[in-house]
């Protein structure tokens, strides 16, 4: 009996050794594991490290996740717009994860960049399928310089990009990121520059990693007050929003086009857009009547008709009564201190939430049940003036997405 058990154990051990030592078989097995596990397993042995870190494996792993719709965010990085501090915070969604990877490349790269440039601002501007777009802004004797950095926080890899424009003031240069693991070249960077005396014309240049160079792909006339920071990648295009207009760049045709905006809510407030973002293949927009609005609609853009329609109706009266610190007396009168981080669509409709920062807390407000849950405590005091950005949160997706072609 003992001899039989011994033979079975030896057979199992031999099978494990065969699998662990067969690079092709190991390749196929490891492809089915999440990126977080693969990053840990890469230190098991030299063979596993060689397989997991190879460009072929990393691209294959990203493609499998993309085709299986498994590239879902596991957390967000965000700026708390209610405080004076612009420190980036993070929030993990998984129960077994307490924090997201820190953006460590700043500590390593910033000193080198500061030797050449006087950095006046460093900020995450966009996220797309596991990658972040980070931008350094610097003042020089000849004007404003912006340095774009593509960063994979899961792998702690960064790629520095210099502006393709040498004769224009980089004050009006905007970097945007497009990453699509389902097809090559897998990721691109757009550099949008305003031209002309009224800046109503733009030039769009594209950076492709394989060529390691910029190429100007199109020029177009756009509304003067469009904001080309923090673009949102959705439905094969990168979208930008303005108070009165919406513009997108189609990746395949490399052309710029416009989308009709929904009617603006009535009210004297000039800045009515409080949120613009994508989640799970859905593009959302939130407009408000005024800075003190506590009632608003969540709009969604239809993929087929490209028309906006109301998806959720929100009234925060109950939330405000539960958290009276949200009521702030400012120089503009009474305002409600909340910043919209994200519209998160659940697998079931009743699990969809609106993620908000309120004084001292991050709150998940259920869009169907109309209930609220505190998901994180936040440090910092509310500023004297409430300034709201329509994009202040950036999705984190665990991914082996490579930044270099070889």
PDB file of N, CA, C and O in Angstrom, residues 70 170 258 279 376:
ATOM      1  N   UNK A  70     -11.339  40.708 -19.894  1.00  0.00           N
ATOM      2  CA  UNK A  70     -10.865  40.584 -18.515  1.00  0.00           C
ATOM      3  C   UNK A  70      -9.988  41.758 -18.085  1.00  0.00           C
ATOM      4  O   UNK A  70      -9.449  41.755 -16.987  1.00  0.00           O
ATOM      5  N   UNK A 170       5.082  75.053 -26.062  1.00  0.00           N
ATOM      6  CA  UNK A 170       4.462  73.808 -25.596  1.00  0.00           C
ATOM      7  C   UNK A 170       3.352  74.035 -24.577  1.00  0.00           C
ATOM      8  O   UNK A 170       2.744  73.083 -24.094  1.00  0.00           O
ATOM      9  N   UNK A 258     -16.598  65.712 -34.919  1.00  0.00           N
ATOM     10  CA  UNK A 258     -17.342  66.259 -33.793  1.00  0.00           C
ATOM     11  C   UNK A 258     -18.594  65.429 -33.512  1.00  0.00           C
ATOM     12  O   UNK A 258     -19.112  64.760 -34.403  1.00  0.00           O
ATOM     13  N   UNK A 279     -16.352  53.438 -18.472  1.00  0.00           N
ATOM     14  CA  UNK A 279     -16.243  52.270 -17.596  1.00  0.00           C
ATOM     15  C   UNK A 279     -16.927  51.076 -18.278  1.00  0.00           C
ATOM     16  O   UNK A 279     -18.089  51.142 -18.647  1.00  0.00           O
ATOM     17  N   UNK A 376     -13.412  54.587   1.957  1.00  0.00           N
ATOM     18  CA  UNK A 376     -12.069  54.965   2.412  1.00  0.00           C
ATOM     19  C   UNK A 376     -12.110  56.307   3.110  1.00  0.00           C
ATOM     20  O   UNK A 376     -12.873  57.198   2.743  1.00  0.00           O
TER      21      UNK A 376
END
